Tab-separated table of C-alpha atoms in Angstrom:
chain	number	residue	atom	x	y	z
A	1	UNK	CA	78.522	-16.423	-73.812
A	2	UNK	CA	76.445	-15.123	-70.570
A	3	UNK	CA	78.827	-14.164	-68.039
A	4	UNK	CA	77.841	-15.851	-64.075
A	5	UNK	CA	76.188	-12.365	-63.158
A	6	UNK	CA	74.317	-12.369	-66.176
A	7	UNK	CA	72.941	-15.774	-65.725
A	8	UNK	CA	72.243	-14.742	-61.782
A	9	UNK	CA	70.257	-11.874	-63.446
A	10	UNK	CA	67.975	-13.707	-65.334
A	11	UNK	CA	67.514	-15.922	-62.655
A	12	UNK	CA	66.659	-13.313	-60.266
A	13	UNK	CA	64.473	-12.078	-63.373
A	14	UNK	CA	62.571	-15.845	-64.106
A	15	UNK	CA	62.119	-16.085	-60.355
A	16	UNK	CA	60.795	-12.529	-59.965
A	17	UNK	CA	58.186	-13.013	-63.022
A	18	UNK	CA	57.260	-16.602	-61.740
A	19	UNK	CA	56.241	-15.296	-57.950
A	20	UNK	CA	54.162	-12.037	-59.847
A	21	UNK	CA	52.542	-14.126	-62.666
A	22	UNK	CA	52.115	-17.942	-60.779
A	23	UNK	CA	51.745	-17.696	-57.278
A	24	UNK	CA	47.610	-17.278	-56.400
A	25	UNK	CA	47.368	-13.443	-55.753
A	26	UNK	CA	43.251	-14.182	-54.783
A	27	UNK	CA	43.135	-10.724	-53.711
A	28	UNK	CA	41.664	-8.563	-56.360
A	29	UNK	CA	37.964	-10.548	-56.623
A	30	UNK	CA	35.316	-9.285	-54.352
A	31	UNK	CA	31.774	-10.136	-53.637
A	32	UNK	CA	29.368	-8.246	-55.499
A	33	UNK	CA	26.568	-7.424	-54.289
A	34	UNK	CA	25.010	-4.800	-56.758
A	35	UNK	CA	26.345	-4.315	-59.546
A	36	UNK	CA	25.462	-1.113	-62.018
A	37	UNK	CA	27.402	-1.134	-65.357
A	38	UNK	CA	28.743	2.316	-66.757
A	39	UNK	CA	28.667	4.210	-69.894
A	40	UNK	CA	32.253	4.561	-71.040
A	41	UNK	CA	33.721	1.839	-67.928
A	42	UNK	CA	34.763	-1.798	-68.879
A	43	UNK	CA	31.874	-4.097	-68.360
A	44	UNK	CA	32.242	-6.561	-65.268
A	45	UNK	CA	34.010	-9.513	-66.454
A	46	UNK	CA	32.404	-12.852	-65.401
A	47	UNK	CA	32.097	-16.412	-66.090
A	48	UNK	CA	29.019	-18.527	-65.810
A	49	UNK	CA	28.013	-22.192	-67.205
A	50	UNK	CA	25.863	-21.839	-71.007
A	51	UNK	CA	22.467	-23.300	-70.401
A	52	UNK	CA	23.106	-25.534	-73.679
A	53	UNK	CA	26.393	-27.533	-72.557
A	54	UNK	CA	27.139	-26.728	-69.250
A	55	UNK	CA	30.373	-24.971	-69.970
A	56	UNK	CA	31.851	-21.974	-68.502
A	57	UNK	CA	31.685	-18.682	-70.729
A	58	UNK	CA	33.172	-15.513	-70.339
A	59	UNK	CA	32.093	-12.134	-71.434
A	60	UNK	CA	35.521	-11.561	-72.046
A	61	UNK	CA	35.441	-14.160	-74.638
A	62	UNK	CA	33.446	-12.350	-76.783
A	63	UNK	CA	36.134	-9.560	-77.218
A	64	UNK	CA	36.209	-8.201	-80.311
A	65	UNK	CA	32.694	-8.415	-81.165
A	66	UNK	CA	29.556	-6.003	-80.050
A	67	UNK	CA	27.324	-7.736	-77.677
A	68	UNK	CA	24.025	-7.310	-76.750
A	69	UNK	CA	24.028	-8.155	-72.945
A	70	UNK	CA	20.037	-8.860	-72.116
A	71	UNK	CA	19.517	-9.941	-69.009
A	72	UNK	CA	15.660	-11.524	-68.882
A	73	UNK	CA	13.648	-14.766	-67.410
A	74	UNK	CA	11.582	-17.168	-69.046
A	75	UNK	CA	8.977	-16.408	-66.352
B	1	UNK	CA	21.842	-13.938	-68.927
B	2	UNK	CA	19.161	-15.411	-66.640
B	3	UNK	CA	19.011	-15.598	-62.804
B	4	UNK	CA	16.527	-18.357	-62.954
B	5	UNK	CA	16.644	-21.584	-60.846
B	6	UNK	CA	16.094	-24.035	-63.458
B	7	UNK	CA	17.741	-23.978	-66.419
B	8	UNK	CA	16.057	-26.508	-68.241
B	9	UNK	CA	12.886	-23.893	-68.675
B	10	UNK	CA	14.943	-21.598	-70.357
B	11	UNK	CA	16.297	-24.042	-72.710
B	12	UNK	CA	12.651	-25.206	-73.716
B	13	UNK	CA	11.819	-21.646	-74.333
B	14	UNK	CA	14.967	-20.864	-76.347
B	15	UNK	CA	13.948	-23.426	-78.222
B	16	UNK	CA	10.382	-23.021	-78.786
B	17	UNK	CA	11.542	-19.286	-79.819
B	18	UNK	CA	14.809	-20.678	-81.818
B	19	UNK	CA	16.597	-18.259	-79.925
B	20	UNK	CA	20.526	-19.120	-81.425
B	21	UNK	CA	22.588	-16.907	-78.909
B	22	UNK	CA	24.354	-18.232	-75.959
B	23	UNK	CA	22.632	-17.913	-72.600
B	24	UNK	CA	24.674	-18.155	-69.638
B	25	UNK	CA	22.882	-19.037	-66.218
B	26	UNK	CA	23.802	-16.858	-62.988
B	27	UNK	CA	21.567	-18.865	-60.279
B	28	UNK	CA	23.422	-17.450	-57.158
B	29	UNK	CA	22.541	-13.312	-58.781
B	30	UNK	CA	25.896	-13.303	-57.874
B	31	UNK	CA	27.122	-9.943	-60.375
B	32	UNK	CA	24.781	-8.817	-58.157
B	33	UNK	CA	21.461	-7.935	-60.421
B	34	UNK	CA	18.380	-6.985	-58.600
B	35	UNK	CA	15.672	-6.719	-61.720
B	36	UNK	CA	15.217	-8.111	-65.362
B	37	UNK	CA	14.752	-7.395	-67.341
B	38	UNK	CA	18.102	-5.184	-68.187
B	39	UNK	CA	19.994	-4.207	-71.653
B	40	UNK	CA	23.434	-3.522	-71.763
B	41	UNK	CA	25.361	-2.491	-75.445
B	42	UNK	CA	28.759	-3.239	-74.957
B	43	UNK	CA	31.676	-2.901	-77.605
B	44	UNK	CA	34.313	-5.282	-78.969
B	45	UNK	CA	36.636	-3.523	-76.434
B	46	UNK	CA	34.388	-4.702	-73.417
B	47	UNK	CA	33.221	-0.949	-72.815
B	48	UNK	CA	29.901	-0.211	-72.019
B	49	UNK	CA	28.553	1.703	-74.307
B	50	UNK	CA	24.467	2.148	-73.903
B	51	UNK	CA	22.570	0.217	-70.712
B	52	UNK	CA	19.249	0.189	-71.753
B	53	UNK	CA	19.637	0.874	-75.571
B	54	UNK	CA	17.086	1.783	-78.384
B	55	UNK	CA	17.152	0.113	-81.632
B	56	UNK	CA	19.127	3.225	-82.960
B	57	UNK	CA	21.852	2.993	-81.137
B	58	UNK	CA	21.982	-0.809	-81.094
B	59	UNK	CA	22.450	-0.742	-85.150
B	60	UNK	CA	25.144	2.296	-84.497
B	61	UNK	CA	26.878	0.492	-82.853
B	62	UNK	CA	27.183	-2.725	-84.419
B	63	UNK	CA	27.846	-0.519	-88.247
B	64	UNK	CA	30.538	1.687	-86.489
B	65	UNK	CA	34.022	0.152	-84.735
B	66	UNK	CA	34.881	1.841	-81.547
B	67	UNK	CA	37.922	3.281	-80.199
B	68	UNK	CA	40.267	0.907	-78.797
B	69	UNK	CA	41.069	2.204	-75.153
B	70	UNK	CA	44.095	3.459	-73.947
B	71	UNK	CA	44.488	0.727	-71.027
B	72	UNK	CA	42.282	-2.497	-71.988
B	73	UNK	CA	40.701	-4.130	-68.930
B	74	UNK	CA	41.843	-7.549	-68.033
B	75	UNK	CA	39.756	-10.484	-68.527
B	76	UNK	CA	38.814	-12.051	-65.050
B	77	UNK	CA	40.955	-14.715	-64.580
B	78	UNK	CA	40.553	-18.265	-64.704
B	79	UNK	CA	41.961	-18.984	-61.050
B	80	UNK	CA	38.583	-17.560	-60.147
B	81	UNK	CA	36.946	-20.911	-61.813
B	82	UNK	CA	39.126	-22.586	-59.781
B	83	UNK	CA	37.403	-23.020	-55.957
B	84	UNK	CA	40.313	-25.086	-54.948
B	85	UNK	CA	42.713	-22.841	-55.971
B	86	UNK	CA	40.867	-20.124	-54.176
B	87	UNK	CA	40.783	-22.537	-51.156
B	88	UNK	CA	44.725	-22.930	-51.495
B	89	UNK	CA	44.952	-19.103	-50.284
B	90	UNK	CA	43.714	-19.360	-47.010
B	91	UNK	CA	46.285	-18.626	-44.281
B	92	UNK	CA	48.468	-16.208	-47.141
B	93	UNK	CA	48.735	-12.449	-46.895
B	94	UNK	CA	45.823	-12.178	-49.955
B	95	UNK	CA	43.129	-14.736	-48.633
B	96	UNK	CA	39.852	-12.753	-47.413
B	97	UNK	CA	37.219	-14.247	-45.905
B	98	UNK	CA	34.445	-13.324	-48.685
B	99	UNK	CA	36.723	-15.404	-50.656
B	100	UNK	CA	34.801	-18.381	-49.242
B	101	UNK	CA	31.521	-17.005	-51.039
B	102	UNK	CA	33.683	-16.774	-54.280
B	103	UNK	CA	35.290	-20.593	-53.895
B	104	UNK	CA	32.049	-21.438	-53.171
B	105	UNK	CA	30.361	-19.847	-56.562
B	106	UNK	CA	33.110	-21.499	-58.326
B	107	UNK	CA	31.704	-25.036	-56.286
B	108	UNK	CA	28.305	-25.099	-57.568
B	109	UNK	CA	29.181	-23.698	-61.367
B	110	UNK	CA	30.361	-27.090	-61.293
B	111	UNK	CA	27.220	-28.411	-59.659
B	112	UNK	CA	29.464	-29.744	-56.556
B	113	UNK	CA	26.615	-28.797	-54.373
B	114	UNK	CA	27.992	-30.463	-51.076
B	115	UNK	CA	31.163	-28.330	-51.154
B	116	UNK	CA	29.490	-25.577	-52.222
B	117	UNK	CA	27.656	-25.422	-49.131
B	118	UNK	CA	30.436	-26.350	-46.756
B	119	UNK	CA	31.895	-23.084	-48.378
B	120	UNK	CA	29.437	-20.734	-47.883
B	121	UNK	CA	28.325	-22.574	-44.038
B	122	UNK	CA	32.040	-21.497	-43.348
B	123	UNK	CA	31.683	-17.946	-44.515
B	124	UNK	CA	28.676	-17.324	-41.826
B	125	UNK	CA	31.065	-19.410	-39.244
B	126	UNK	CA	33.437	-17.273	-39.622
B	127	UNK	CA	31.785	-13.889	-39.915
B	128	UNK	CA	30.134	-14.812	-36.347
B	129	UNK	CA	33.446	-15.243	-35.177
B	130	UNK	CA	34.384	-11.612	-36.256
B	131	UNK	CA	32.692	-7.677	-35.905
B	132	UNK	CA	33.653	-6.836	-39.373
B	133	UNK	CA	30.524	-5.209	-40.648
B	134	UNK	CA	31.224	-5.619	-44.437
B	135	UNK	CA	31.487	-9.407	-43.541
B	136	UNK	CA	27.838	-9.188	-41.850
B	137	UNK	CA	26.569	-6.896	-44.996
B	138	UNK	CA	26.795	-10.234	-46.942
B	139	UNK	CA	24.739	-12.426	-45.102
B	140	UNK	CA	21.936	-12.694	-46.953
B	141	UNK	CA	23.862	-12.663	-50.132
B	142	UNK	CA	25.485	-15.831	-48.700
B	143	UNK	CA	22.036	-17.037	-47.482
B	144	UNK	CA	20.492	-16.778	-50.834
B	145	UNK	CA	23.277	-19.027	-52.460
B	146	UNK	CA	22.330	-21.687	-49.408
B	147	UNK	CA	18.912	-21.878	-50.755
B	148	UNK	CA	19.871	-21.788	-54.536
B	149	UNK	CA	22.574	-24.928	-53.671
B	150	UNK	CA	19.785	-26.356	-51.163
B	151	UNK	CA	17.601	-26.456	-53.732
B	152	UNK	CA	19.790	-27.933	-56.299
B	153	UNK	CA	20.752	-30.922	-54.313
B	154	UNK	CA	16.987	-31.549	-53.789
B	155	UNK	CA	16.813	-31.951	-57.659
B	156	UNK	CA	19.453	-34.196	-57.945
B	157	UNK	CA	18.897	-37.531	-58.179
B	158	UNK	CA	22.187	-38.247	-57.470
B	159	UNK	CA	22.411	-36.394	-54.095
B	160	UNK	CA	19.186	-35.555	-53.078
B	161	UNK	CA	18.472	-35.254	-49.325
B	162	UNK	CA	15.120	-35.391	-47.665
B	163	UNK	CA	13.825	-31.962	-46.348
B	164	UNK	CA	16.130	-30.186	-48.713
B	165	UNK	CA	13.211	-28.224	-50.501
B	166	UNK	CA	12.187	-27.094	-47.256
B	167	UNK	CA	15.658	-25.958	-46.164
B	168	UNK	CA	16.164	-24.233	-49.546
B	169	UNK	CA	12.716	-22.271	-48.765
B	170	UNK	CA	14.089	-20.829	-45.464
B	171	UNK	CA	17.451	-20.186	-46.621
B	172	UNK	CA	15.601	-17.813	-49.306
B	173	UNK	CA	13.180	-16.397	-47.002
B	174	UNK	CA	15.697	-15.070	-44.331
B	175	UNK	CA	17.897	-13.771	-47.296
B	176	UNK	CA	14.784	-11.833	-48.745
B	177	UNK	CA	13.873	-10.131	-44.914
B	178	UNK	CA	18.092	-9.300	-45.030
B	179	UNK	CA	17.340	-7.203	-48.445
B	180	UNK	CA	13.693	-7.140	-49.044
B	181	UNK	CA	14.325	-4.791	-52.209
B	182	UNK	CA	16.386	-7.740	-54.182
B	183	UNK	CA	13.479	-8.055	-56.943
B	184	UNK	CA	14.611	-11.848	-58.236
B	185	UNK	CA	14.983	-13.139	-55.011
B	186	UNK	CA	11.600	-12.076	-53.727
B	187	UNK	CA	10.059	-14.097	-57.408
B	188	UNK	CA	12.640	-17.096	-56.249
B	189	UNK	CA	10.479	-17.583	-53.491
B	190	UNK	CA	7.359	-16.993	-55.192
B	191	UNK	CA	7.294	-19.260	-57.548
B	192	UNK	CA	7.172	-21.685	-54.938
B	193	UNK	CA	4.365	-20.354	-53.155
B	194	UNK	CA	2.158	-19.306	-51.792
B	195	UNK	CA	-0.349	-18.574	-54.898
B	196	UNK	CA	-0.891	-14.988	-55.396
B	197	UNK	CA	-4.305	-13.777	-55.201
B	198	UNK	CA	-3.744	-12.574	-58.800
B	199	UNK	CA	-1.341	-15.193	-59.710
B	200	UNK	CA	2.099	-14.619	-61.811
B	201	UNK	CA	2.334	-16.495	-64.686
B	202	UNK	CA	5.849	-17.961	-64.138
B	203	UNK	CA	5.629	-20.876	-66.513
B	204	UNK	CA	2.226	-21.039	-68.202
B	205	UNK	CA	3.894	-21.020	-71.533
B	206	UNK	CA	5.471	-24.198	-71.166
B	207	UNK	CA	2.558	-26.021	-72.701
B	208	UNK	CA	2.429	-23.541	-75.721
B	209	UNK	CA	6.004	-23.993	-76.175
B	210	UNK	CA	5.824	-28.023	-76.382
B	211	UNK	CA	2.946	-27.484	-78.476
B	212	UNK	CA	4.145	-25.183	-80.742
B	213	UNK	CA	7.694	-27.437	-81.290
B	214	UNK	CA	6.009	-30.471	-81.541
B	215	UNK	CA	4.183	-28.879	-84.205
B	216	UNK	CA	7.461	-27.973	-85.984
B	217	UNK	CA	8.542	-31.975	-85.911
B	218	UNK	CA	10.759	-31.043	-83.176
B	219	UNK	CA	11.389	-32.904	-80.033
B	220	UNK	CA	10.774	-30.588	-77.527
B	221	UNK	CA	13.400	-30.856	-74.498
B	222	UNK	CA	12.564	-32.867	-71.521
B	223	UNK	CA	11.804	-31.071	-68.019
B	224	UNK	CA	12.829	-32.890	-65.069
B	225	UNK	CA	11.833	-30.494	-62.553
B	226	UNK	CA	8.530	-30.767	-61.532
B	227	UNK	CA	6.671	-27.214	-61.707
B	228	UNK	CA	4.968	-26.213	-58.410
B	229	UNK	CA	1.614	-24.681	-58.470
B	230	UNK	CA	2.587	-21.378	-57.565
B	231	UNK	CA	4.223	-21.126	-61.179
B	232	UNK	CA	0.948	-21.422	-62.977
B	233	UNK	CA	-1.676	-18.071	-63.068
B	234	UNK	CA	-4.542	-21.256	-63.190
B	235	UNK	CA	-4.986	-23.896	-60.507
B	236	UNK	CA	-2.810	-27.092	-60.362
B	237	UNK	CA	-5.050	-29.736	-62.200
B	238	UNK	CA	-4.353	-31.898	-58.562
B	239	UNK	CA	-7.086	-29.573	-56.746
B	240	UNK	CA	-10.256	-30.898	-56.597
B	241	UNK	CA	-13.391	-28.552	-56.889
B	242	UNK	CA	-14.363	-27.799	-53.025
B	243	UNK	CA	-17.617	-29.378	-54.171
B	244	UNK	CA	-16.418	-32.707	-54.158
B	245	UNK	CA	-14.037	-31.666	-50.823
B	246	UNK	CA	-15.455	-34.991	-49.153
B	247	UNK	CA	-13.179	-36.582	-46.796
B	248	UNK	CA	-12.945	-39.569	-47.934
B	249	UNK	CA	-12.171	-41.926	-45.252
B	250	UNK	CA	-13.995	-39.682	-42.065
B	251	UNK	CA	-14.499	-43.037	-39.617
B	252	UNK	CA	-10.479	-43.674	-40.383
B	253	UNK	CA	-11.716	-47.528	-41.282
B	254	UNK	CA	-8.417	-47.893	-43.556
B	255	UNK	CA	-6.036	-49.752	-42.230
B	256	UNK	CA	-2.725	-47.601	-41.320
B	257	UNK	CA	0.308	-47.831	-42.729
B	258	UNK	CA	2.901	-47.471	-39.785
B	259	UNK	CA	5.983	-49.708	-40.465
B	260	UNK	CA	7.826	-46.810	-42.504
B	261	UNK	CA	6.770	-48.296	-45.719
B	262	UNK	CA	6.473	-44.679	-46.628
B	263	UNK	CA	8.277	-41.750	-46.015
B	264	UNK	CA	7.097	-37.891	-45.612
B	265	UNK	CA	8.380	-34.398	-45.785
B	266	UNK	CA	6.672	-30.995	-46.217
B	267	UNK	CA	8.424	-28.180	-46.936
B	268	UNK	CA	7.026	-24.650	-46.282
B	269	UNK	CA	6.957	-21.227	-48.289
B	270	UNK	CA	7.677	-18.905	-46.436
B	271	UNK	CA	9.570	-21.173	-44.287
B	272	UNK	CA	8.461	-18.701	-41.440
B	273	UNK	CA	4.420	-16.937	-42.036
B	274	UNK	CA	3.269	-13.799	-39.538
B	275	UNK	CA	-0.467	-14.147	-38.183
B	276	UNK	CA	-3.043	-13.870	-40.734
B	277	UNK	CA	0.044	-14.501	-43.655
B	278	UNK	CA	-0.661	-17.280	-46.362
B	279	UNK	CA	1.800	-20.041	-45.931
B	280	UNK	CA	2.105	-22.992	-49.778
B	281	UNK	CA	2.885	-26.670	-47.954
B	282	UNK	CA	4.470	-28.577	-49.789
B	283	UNK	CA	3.908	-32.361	-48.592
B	284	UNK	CA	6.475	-34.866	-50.602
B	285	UNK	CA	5.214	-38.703	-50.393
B	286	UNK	CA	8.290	-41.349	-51.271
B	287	UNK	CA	8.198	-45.163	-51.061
B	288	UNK	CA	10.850	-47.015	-49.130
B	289	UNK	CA	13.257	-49.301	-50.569
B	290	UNK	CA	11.404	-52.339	-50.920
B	291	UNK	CA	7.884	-50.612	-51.486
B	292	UNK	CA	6.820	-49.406	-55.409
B	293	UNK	CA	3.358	-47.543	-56.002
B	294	UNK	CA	0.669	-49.379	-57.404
B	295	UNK	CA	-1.000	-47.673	-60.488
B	296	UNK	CA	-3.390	-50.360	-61.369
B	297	UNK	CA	-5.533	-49.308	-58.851
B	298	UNK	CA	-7.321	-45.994	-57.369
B	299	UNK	CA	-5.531	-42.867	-57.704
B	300	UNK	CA	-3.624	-41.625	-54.270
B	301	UNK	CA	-5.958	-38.789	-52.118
B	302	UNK	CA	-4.403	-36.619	-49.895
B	303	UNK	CA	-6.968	-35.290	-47.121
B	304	UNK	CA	-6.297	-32.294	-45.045
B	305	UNK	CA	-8.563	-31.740	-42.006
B	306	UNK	CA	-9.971	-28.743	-40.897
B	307	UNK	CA	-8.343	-26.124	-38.445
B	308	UNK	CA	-9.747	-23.615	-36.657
B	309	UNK	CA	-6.445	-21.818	-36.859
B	310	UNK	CA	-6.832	-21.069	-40.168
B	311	UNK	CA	-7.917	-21.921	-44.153
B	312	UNK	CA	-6.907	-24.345	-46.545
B	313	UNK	CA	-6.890	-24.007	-50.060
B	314	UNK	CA	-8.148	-27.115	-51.025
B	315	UNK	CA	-8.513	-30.151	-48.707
B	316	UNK	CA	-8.492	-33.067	-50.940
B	317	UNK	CA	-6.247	-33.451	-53.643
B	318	UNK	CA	-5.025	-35.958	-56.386
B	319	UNK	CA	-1.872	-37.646	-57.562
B	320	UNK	CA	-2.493	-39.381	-60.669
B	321	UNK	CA	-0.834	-42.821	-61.381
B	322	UNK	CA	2.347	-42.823	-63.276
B	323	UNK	CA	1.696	-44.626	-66.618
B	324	UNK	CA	3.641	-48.040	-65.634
B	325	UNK	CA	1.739	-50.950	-63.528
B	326	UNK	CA	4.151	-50.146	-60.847
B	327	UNK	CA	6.817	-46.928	-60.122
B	328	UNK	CA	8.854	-45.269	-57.266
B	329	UNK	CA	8.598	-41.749	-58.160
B	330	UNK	CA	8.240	-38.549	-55.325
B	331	UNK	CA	5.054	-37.723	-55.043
B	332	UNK	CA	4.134	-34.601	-54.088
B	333	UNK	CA	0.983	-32.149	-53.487
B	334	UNK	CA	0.658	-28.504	-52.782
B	335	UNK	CA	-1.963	-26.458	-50.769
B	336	UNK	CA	-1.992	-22.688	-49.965
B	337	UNK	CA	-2.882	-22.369	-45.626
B	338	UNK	CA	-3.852	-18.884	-44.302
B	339	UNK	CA	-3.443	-18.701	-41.090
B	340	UNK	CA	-5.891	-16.538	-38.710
B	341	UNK	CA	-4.737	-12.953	-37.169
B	342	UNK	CA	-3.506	-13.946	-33.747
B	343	UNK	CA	-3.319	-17.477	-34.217
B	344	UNK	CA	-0.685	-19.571	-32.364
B	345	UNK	CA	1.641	-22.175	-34.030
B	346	UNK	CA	-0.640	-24.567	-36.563
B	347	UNK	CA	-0.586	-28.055	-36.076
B	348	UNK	CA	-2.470	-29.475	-39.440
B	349	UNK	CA	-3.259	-33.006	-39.237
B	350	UNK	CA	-3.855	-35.186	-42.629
B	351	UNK	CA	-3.800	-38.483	-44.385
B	352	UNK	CA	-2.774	-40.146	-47.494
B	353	UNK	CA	-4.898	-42.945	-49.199
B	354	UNK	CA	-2.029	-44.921	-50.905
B	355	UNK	CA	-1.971	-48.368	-53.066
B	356	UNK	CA	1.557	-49.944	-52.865
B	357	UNK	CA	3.157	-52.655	-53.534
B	358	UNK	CA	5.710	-54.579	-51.605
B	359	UNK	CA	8.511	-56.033	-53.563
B	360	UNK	CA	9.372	-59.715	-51.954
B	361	UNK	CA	5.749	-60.969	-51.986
B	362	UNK	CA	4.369	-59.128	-54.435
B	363	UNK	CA	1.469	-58.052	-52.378
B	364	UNK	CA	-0.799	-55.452	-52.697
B	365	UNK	CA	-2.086	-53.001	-50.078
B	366	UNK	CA	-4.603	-50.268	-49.884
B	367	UNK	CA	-3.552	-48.309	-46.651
B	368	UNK	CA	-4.005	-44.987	-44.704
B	369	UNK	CA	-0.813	-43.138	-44.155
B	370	UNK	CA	-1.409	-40.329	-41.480
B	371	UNK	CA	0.505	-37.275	-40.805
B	372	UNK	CA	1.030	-34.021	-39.151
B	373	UNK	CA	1.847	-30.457	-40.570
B	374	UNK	CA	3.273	-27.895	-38.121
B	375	UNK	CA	3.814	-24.857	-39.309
B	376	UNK	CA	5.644	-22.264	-36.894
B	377	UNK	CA	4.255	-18.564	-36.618
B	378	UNK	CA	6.304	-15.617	-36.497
């Protein structure tokens, strides 16, 4: 059975994790406002609505499979 | 990826060219892309492996599985979808004021166009209100987003507001003088006008494409966005030959239409032209509530008079009846004007020959709607 400080330690534990994993740290995104991807660097993660059904897609989504990024205009 | 304002186009040609891939718009070039077209290989890690591969190393890739790395990079995460939980950080320790730009991104993803704008109307607020020069570096990346949400509202029937084509247009061309080398914002704004004198064929392929998948027993997908003339290498089929450029009505004997039975808005690209620039008006005709267009009778004429402060295009043009005996759509036509070197501000004056219809009584009028174009110099 979990003695009181034990239980006050995974309190102080559940607490810790919740204010690191839950509360909104926004700070990490920035505006980009030219981007250049690099050979051998992770590939800018993003998130953009499909043309098809309006739903957001990630390119992280698509982990675990080569892609083929082309970036082009019907124009 | 595309960066292009309407997505509908793309779809058509993905499906005239039965592309099966996903294609993901980015209207706002908000990861920050300045050309297309651009390659990028990219393993099932997320590592960039080739930008601008060759067929070798495309098939190299795809035969051979890569080294996992040592320290994966996190997915971006899905609070960053989430404008109002972006919103929710203001006044904490983390909150930024670019993150305005990024709540309102996340805004018009969703097509919430209003708060969109209220977002990214607050970020220039605020950056007057400061001497941070990163904040000022990202004024015309904020400006550029104006126009693209601008411009959506203005083709949505659910929220569109008068003169918002026009707004859209000078949002984009003050972005464009703030970085003059961002390549797809400079076609953004041409493709509304004004015609090049060797034109770019944005969207000449459309009526391959709805050829070509009609062809297959296909429906080909419906375009709601009406293409301006500055999209097509060949002149709008609205412009009448400068042969037949006679005003139609010179002694003004039509009656005038004054009592608001229709409304007017032009819209200018550039918003602002230097002396001796080229300048595409765009004049927008709609019918008030109780009014409806009569297509049973003559076709509507739009006449532009003469200026000595400069050339038109075309003076008379066309809008040809909708197919029912009586509609409410926009109407709108297009001219190029090219303003003299040292002209002063241009005052065009015009008139539309319109047949409407009023709803209670059912009558029938032929009447003369006049107008005036001004159109600022720099």
């Amino acid at each position: 059975m979990a003695t009181t400080t034990q239980r006050l330690a995974v309190t102080a534990l559940a607490f810790f994790l919740a204010t690191v994993y839950i509360s909104p740290d926004i700070s990490a995104q920035k505006v980009i406002r030219q981007y250049r991807p690099v050979k051998g660097e992770p590939h800018l993660d993003f998130s953009f609505p499909d043309i098809r059904d309006g739903k957001l897609k990630k390119l992280s989504d698509f982990r675990g499979k080569k892609v083929l990024l082309l970036h082009f205009a019907s124009w | 990826m595309i960066q292009e304002q309407h997505a509908e186009r793309c779809r058509l040609y993905a499906q005239w060219k039965e592309f099966e891939w996903p294609i993901l718009q980015d209207r706002m070039t908000s990861i920050g892309l300045t050309e297309v077209p651009v390659a990028v290989l990219i393993d099932e890690h997320g590592i960039v492996q080739s930008t601008r591969p060759n067929r070798k190393q495309i098939v190299e890739l795809v035969a051979t599985n890569s080294p996992a790395p040592s320290s994966p990079a996190p997915p971006l995460a899905d609070k960053w979808n989430d404008p109002e939980l972006i919103l929710a950080g203001q006044g904490t320790d983390d909150w930024q004021v670019e993150h305005l730009i990024l709540a309102g991104d996340a805004f018009l993803k969703r097509n919430e166009v209003f708060s969109a704008i209220d977002c990214y109307k607050k970020f220039l607020d605020a950056e007057k209100s400061t001497s941070n020069e990163k904040l000022t570096e990202l004024i015309p990346e904020v400006q550029f987003r104006l126009g693209v949400a601008s411009r959506v509202r203005y083709d949505s029937n659910q929220s569109k507001q008068s003169g918002d084509f026009g707004i859209a247009a000078d949002w984009w061309t003050r972005a464009r003088e703030g970085n003059p080398n961002q390549y797809i914002w400079r076609r953004r704004i041409e493709q509304y006008g004004p015609r090049q004198i060797k034109p770019y064929p944005f969207y000449d392929w459309i009526e391959n494409a709805v050829a070509d998948i009609s062809a297959r027993g296909e429906t080909p997908i419906e375009l709601t966005v009406r293409l301006s003339g500055a999209e097509l290498a060949l002149p709008m089929k609205q412009d009448l030959p400068a042969t037949s450029a006679k005003n139609p009505d010179p002694s003004a004997k039509t009656e005038l239409l004054d009592n608001g039975q229709v409304s007017f808005s032009k819209s200018l690209v550039p918003s602002r032209v230097k002396t001796g620039e080229t300048v595409r008006v765009h004049l927008q005709f709609d019918p008030s509530k109780d009014i409806k267009w009569n297509n049973e009778s003559t076709p509507m004429q739009v006449w532009i008079n003469g200026s000595d402060q400069g050339t038109c295009s075309t003076q008379l043009m066309q809008v040809n009846n909708a197919k029912t005996a009586v509609s409410k759509e926009s109407r709108v036509v297009e001219f190029d004007f090219q303003t003299k070197e040292n002209s002063s501000d241009v005052e065009l004056t015009g008139y539309a020959l319109v047949n409407i219809c009023e709803d209670e009584s059912g009558q029938c009028l032929f009447r003369r709607f006049e107008f005036k174009i001004a159109i600022p110099q720099e």
